[in-house]
mmCIF file of C-alpha atoms and ligand atoms in Angstrom:
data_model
loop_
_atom_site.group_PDB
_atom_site.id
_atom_site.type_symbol
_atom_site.label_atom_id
_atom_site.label_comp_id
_atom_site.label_asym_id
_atom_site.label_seq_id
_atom_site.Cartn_x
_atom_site.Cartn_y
_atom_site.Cartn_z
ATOM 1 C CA UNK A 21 0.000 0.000 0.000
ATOM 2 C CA UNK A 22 1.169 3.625 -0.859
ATOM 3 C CA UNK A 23 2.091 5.984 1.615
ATOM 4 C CA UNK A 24 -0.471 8.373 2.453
ATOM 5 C CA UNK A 25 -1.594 11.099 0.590
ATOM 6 C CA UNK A 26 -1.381 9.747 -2.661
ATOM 7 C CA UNK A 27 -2.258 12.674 -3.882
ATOM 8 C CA UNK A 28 -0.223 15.575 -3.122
ATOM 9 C CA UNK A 29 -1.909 19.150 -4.386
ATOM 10 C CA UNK A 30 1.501 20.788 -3.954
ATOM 11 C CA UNK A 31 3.609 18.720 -6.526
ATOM 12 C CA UNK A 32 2.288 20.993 -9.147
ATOM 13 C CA UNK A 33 2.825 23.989 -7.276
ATOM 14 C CA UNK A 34 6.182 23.062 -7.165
ATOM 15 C CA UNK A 35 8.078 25.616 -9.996
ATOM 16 C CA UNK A 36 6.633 28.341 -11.804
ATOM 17 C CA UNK A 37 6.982 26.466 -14.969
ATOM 18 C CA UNK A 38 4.463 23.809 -13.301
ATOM 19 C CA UNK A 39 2.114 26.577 -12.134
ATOM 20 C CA UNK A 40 1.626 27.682 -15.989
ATOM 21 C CA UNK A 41 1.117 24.300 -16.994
ATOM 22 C CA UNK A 42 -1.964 24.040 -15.165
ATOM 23 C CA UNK A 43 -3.241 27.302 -14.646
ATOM 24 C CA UNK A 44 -6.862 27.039 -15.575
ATOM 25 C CA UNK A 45 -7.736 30.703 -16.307
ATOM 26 C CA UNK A 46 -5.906 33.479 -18.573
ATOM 27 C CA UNK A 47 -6.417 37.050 -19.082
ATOM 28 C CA UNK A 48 -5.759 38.058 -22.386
ATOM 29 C CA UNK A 49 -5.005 41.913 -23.334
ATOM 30 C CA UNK A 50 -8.051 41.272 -26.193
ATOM 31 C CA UNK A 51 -10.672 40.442 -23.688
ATOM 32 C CA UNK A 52 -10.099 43.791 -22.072
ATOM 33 C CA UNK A 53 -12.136 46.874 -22.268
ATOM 34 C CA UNK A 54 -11.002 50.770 -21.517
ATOM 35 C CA UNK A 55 -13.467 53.288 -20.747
ATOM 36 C CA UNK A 56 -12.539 56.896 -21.839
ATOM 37 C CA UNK A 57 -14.783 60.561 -21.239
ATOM 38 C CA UNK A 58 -14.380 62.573 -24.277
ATOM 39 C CA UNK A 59 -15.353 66.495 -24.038
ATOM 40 C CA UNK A 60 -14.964 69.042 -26.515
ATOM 41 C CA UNK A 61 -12.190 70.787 -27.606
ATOM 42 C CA UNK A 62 -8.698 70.775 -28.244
ATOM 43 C CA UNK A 63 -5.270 69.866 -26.157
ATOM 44 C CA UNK A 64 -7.820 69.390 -23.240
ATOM 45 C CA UNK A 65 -7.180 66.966 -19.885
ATOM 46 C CA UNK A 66 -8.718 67.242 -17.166
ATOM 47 C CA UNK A 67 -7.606 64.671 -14.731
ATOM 48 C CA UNK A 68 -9.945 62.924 -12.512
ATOM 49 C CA UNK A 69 -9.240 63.311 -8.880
ATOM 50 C CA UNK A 70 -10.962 60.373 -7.652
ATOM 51 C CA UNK A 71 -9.578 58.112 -10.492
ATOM 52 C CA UNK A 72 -5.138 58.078 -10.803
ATOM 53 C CA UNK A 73 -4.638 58.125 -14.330
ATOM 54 C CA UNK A 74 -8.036 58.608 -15.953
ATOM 55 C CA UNK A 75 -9.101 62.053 -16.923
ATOM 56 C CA UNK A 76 -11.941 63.740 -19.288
ATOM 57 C CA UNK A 77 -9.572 64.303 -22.634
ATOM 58 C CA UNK A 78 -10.581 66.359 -26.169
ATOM 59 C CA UNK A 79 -10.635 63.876 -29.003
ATOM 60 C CA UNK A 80 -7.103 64.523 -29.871
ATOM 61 C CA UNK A 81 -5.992 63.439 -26.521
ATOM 62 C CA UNK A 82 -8.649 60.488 -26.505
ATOM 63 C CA UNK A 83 -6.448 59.107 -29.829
ATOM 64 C CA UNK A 84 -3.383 59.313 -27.918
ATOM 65 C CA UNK A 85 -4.851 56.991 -24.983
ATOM 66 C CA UNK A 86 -6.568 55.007 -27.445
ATOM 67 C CA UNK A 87 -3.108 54.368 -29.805
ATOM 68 C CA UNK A 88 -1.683 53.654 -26.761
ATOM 69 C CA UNK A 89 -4.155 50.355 -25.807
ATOM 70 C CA UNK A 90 -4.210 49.125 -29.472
ATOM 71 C CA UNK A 91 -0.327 48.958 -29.044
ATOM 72 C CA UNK A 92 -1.091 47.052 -25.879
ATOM 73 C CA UNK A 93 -3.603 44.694 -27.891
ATOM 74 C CA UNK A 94 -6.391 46.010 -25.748
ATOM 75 C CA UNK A 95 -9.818 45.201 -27.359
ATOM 76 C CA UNK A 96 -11.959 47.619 -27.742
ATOM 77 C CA UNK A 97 -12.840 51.500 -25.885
ATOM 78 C CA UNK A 98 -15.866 52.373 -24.245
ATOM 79 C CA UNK A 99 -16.955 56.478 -25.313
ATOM 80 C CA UNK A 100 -18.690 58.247 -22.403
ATOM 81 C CA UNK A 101 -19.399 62.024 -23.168
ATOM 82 C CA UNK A 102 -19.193 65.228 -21.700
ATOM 83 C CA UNK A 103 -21.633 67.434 -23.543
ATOM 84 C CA UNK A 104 -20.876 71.149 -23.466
ATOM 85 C CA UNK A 105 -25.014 71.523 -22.672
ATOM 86 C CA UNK A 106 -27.399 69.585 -20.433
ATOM 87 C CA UNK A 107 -31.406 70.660 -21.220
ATOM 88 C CA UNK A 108 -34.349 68.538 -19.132
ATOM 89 C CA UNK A 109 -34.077 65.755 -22.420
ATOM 90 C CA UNK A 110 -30.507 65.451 -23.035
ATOM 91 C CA UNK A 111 -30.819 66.434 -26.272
ATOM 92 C CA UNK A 112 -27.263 66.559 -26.702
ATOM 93 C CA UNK A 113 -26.873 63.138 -26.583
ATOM 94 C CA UNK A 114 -27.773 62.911 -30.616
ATOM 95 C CA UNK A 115 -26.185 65.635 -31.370
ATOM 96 C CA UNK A 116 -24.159 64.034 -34.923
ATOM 97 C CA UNK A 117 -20.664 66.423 -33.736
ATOM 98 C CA UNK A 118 -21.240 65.843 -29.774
ATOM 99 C CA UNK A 119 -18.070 64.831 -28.564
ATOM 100 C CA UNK A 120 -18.766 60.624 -29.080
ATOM 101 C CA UNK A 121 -19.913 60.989 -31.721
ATOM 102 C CA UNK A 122 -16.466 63.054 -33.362
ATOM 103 C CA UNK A 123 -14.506 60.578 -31.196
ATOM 104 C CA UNK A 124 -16.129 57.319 -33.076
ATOM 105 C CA UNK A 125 -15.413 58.704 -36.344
ATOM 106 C CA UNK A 126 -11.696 59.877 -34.920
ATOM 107 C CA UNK A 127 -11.314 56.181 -33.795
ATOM 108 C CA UNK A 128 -12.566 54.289 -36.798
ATOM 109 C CA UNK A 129 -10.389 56.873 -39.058
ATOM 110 C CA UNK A 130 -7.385 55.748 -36.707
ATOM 111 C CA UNK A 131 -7.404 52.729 -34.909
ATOM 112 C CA UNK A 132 -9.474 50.509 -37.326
ATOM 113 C CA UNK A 133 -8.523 47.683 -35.668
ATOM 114 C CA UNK A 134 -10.471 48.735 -32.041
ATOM 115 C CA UNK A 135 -14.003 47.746 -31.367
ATOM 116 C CA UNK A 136 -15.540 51.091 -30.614
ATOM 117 C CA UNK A 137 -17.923 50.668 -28.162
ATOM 118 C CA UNK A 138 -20.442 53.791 -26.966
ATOM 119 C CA UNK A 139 -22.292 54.174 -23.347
ATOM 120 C CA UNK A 140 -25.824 55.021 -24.113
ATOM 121 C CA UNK A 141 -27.699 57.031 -22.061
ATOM 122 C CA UNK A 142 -29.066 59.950 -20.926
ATOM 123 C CA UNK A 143 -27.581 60.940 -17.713
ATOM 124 C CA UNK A 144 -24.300 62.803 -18.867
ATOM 125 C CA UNK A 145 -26.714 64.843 -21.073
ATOM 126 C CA UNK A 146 -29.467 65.820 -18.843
ATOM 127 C CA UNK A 147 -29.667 68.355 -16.320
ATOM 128 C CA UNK A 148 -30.983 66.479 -13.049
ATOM 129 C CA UNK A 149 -28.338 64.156 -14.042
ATOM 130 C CA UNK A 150 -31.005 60.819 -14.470
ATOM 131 C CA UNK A 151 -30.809 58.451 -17.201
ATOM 132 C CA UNK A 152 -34.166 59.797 -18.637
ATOM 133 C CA UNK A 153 -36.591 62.040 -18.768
ATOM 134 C CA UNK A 154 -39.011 63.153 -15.575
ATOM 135 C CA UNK A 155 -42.188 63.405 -15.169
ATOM 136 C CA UNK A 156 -43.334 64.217 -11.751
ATOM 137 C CA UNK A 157 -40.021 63.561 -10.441
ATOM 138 C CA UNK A 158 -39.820 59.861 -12.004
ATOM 139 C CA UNK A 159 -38.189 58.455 -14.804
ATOM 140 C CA UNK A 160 -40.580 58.146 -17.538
ATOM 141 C CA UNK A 161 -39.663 54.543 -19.057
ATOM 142 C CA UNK A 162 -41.605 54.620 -22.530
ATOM 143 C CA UNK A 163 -40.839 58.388 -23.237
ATOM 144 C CA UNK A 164 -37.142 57.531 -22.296
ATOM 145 C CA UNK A 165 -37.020 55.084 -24.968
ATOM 146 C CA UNK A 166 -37.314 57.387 -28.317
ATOM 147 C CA UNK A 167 -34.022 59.418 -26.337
ATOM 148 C CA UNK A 168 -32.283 56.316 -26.493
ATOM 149 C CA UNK A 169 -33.215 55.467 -29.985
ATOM 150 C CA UNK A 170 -31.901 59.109 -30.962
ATOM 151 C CA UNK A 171 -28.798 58.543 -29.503
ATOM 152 C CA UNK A 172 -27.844 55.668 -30.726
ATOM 153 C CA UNK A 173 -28.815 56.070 -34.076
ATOM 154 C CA UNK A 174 -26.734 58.834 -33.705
ATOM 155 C CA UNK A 175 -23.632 56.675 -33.012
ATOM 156 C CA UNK A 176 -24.488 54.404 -35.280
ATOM 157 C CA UNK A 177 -23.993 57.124 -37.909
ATOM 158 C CA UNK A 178 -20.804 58.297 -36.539
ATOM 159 C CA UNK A 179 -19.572 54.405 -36.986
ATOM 160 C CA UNK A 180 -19.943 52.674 -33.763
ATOM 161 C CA UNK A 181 -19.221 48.800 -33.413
ATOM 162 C CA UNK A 182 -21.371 48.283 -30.749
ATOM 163 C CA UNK A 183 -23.894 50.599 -28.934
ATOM 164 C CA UNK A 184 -24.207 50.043 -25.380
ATOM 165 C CA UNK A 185 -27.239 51.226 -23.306
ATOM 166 C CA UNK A 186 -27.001 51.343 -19.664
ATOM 167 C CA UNK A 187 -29.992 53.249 -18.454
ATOM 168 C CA UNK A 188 -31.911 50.168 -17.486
ATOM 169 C CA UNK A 189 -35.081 51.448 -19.323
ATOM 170 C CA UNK A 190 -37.725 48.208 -19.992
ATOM 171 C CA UNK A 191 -37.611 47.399 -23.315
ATOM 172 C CA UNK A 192 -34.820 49.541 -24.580
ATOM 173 C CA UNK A 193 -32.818 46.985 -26.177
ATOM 174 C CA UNK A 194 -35.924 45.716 -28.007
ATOM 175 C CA UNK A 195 -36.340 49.713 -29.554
ATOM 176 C CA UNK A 196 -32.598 50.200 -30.566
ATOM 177 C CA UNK A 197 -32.482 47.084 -32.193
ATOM 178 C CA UNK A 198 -35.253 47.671 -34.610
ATOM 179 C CA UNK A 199 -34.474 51.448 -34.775
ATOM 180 C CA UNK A 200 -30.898 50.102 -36.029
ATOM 181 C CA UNK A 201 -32.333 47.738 -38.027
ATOM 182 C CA UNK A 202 -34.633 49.790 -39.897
ATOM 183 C CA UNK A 203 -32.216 52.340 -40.444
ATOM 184 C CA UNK A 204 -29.678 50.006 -42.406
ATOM 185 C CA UNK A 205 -27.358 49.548 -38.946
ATOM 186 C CA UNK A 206 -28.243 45.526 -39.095
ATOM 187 C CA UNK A 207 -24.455 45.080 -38.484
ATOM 188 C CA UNK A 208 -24.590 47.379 -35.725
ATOM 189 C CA UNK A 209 -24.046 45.432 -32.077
ATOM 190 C CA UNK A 210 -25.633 45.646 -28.924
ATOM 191 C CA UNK A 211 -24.156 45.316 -25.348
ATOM 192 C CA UNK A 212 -26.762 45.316 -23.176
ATOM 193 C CA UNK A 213 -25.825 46.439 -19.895
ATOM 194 C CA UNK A 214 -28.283 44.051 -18.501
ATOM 195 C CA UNK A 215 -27.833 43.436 -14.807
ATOM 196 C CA UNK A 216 -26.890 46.638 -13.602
ATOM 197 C CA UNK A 217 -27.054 46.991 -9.801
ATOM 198 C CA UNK A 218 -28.044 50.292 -8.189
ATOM 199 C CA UNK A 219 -24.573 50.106 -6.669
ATOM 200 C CA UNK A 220 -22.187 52.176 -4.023
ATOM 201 C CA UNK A 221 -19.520 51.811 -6.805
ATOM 202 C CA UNK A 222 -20.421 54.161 -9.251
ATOM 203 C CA UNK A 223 -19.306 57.899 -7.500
ATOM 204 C CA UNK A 224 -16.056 58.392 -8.675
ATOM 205 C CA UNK A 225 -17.402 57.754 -12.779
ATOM 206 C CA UNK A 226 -20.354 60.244 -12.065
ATOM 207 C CA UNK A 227 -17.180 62.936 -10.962
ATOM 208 C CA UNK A 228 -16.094 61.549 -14.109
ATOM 209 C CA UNK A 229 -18.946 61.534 -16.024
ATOM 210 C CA UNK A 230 -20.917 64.718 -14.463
ATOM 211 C CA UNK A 231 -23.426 62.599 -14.317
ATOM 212 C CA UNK A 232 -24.792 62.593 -10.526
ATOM 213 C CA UNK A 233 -28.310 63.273 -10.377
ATOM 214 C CA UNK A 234 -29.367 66.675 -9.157
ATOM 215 C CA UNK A 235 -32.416 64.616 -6.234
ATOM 216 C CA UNK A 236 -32.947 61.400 -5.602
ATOM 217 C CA UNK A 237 -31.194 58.199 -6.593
ATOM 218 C CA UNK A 238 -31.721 55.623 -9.548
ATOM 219 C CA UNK A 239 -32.540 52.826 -7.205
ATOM 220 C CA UNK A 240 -36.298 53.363 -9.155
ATOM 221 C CA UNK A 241 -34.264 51.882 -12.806
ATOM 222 C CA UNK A 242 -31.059 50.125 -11.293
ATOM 223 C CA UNK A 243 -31.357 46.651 -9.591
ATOM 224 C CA UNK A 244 -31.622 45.870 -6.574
ATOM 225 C CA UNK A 245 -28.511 44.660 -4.949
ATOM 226 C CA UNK A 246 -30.030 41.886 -3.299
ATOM 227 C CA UNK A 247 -31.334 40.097 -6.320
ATOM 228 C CA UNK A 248 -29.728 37.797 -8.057
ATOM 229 C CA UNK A 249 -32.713 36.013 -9.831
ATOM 230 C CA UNK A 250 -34.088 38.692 -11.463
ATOM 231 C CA UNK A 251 -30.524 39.173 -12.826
ATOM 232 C CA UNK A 252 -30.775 36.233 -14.849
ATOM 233 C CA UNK A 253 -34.109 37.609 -15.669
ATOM 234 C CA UNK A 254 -33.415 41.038 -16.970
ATOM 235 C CA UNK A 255 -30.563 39.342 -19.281
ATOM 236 C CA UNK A 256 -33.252 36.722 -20.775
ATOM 237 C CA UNK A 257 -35.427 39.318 -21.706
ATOM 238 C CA UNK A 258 -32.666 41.721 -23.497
ATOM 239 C CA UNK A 259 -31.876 38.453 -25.356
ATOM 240 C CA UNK A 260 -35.149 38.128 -26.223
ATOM 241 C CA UNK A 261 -34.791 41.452 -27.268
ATOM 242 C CA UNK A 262 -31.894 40.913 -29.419
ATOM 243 C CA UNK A 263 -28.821 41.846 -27.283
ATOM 244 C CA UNK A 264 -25.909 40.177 -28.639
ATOM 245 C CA UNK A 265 -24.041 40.689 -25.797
ATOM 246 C CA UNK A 266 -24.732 40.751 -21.969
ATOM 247 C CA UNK A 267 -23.105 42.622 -18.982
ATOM 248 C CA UNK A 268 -23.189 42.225 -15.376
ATOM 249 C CA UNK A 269 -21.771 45.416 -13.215
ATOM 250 C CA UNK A 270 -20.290 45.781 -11.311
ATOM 251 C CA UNK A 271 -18.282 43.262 -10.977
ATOM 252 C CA UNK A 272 -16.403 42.248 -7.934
ATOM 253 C CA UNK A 273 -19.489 42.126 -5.390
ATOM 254 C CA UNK A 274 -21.452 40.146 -7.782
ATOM 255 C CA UNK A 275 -18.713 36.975 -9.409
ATOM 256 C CA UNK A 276 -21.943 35.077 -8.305
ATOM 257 C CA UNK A 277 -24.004 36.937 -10.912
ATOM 258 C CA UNK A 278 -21.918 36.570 -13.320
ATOM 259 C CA UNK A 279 -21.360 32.777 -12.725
ATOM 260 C CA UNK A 280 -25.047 32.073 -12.952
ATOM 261 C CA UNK A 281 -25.665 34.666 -15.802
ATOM 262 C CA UNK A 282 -22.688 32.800 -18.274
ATOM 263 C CA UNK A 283 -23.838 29.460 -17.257
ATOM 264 C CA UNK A 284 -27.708 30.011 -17.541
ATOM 265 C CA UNK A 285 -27.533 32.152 -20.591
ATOM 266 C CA UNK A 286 -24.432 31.494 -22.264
ATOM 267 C CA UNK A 287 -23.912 34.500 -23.820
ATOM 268 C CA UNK A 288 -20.886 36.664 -24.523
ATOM 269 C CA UNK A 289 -20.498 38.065 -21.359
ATOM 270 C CA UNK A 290 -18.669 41.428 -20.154
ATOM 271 C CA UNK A 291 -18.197 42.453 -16.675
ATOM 272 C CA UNK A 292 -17.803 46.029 -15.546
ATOM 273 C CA UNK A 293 -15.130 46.983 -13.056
ATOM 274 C CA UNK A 294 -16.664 50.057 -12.161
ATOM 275 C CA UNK A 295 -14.918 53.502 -10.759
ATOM 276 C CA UNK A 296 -15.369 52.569 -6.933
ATOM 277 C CA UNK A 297 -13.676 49.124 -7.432
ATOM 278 C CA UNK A 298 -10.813 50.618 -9.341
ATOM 279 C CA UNK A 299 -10.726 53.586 -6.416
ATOM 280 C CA UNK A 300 -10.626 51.160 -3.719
ATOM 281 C CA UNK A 301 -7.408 49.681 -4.878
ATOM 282 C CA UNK A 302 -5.990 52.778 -5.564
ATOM 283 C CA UNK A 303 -6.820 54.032 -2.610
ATOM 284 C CA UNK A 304 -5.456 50.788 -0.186
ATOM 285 C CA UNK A 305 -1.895 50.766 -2.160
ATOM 286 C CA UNK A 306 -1.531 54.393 -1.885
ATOM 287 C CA UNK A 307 -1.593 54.102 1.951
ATOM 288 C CA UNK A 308 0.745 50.917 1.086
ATOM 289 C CA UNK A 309 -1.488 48.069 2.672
ATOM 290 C CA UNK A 310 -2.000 46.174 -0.497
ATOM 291 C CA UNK A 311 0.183 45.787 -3.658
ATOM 292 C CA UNK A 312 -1.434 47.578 -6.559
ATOM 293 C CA UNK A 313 -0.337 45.267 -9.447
ATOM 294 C CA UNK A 314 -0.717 42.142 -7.670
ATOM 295 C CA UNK A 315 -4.253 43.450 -6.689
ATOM 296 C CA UNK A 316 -5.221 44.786 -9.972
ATOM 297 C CA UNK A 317 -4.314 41.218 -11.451
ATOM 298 C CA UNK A 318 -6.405 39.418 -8.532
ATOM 299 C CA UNK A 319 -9.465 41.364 -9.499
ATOM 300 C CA UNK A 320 -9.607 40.902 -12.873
ATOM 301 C CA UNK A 321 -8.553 37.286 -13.103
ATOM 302 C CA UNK A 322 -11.410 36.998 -10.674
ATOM 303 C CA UNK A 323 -13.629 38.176 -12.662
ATOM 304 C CA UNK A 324 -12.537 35.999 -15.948
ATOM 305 C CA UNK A 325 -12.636 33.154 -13.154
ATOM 306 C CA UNK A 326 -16.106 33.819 -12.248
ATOM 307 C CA UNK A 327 -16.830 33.263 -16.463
ATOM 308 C CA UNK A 328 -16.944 36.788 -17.992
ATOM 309 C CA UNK A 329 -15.836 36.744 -21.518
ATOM 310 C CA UNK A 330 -14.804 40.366 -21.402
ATOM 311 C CA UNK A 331 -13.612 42.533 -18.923
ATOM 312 C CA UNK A 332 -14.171 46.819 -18.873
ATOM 313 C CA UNK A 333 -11.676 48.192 -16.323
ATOM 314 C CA UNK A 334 -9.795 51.264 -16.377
ATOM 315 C CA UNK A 335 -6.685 49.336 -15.376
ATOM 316 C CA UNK A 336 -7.023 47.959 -19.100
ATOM 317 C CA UNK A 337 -3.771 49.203 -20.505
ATOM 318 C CA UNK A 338 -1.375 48.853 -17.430
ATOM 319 C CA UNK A 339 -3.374 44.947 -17.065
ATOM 320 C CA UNK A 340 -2.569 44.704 -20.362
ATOM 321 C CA UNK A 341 1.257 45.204 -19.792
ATOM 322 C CA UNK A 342 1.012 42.279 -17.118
ATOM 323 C CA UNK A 343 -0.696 39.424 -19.328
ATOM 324 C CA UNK A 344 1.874 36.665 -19.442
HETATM 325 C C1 PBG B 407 -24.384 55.698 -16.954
HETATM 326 C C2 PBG B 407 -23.296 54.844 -16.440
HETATM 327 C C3 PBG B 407 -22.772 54.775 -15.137
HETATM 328 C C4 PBG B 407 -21.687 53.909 -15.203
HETATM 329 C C5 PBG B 407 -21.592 53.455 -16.515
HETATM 330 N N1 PBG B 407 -22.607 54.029 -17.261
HETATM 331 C C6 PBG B 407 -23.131 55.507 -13.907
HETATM 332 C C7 PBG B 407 -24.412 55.322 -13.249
HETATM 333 O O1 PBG B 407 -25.229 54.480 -13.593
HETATM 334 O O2 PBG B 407 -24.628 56.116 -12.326
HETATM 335 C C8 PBG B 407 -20.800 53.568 -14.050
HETATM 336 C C9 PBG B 407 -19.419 53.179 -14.393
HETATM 337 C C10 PBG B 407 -18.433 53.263 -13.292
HETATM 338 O O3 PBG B 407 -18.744 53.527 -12.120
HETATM 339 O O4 PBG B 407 -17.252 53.038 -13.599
HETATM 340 N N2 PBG B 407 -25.667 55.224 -16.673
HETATM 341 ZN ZN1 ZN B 408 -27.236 56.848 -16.980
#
């Protein structure tokens, strides 16, 4: 008889040539995502206190970044824009030279090779700062959906790969697809951001963004961040809507989401590391109690762990640097 354990977990621990061999998960520079803010004009940065190294840039600078993630093999960008004007409807938002909509056709001009993907919604654009427009102080769902159409036929103009709404409107997806379609954008995408959580994670993007609403909260359109079965049941319905891709966000308090949402759906699945999760590591290696690559790398091979296909971080390009 052998000599206990016969099996001995630590033999392939051994060497980090053994450690490769077996490693079950990798994080590839392509399955990453970079949001950028794009305002208007020219030679403009305006760094982003709560976020080290991400700032509001003019298109010009917003090439620069971008150059520098396709050189990195990054994937794709995620546009979020700074509109010089914010009215009650956001009208901005379709404006065909807003600042996305010069960036996509910057990017496409440029950088061919990234997927350019663009946040829709209306809260960067509106002047309370909620995803749609009020009416009696609420979000009015159905009158929110022709904005949303607007802007992203609008982006679909300026050349966007993929148009992704994240204002948690019912039916949304459903509307932009057939706007899209009958507009001739059939080969336009859809990432539906479709479990978004009405999360704690979210205040340094809306410094970002200037997006935080003027009263309230959007706890009346974002999930609940108890609820994990109506997660899987927003992202059926956008399916059934004609998403082709799916998002959970964020994305470190909820690898459980995303678990059940890949395996029950098995879509192409991105995860959002949002603002707060990339501030809290920032903030805890600053003050030198965690290490920030090691961390950074922890998170997002979590999150690939967990089973999202693609990952949006603003650590994309220095992640990037550390795939093996
Ligand atoms: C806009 C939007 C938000 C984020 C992405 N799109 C903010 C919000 O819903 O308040 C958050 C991203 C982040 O925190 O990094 N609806
Ligand atoms: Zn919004």
């Amino acid at each position: 008889m052998s000599s206990f354990p016969a099996y001995r977990p630590r033999r392939l621990r051994r060497t980090a040539a053994l450690r490769k061999l077996v490693r079950e998960t990798v994080l590839a520079p392509s399955q990453l995502v970079l949001p950028l803010f794009v305002r208007a004009g020219t030679g403009v940065r305006v760094p982003v206190a709560s976020m080290p190294g991400v700032a509001q840039t003019s298109v010009d600078e917003m090439i620069k970044d971008a150059r520098d993630a396709a050189s990195l093999s990054v994937g794709g960008v995620l546009l979020f824009g700074i509109p010089e004007h914010k009215d009650e409807e956001g009208s901005s938002a379709w404006d065909d030279n807003g600042p996305v909509q010069e960036a996509v056709r910057a990017l496409k001009r440029e950088l061919p090779e990234l997927v350019v993907i663009t946040d829709v919604c209306m809260c960067e654009y509106t002047s309370h700062g909620h995803c749609g427009v009020l009416r009696d102080g609420e979000v009015d769902n159905d009158a929110t959906l022709e904005l949303l159409v607007k802007e992203s036929l609008s982006h679909a103009r300026a050349g966007a790969d993929v148009v992704a709404p994240s204002d948690m409107m019912d039916g949304r997806v459903g509307a932009i697809r057939r706007a899209l379609d009958e507009n001739g954008f059939a080969q336009t995408a859809i990432l539906s951001y479709s479990a978004k959580y009405a999360s704690a994670c979210y205040g340094p993007f809306r410094e970002a963004a200037e997006s935080t609403p003027q009263s309230g909260d959007r706890r009346g359109y974002q999930m609940d961040v108890a609820n994990a079965e109506e997660a899987v049941r927003e992202t059926r319905l956008d399916i059934e809507e004609g998403a082709d891709m799916v998002m959970v966000k964020p994305a470190g308090p909820f690898l459980d989401i995303i678990s059940r949402v890949k395996a029950e759906t098995g879509y192409p699945l991105a995860a959002y590391q949002v603002s707060g999760e990339f501030a809290m590591i920032h903030a805890a290696a600053e003050r030198g109690w965690i290490d920030l690559d090691r961390a950074m790398m922890e998170s997002l091979l979590g999150i690939r762990r967990a089973g999202a296909d693609i990952v949006i971080t603003y650590f994309a390009r220095e992640a990037a640097k550390r795939c093996p």
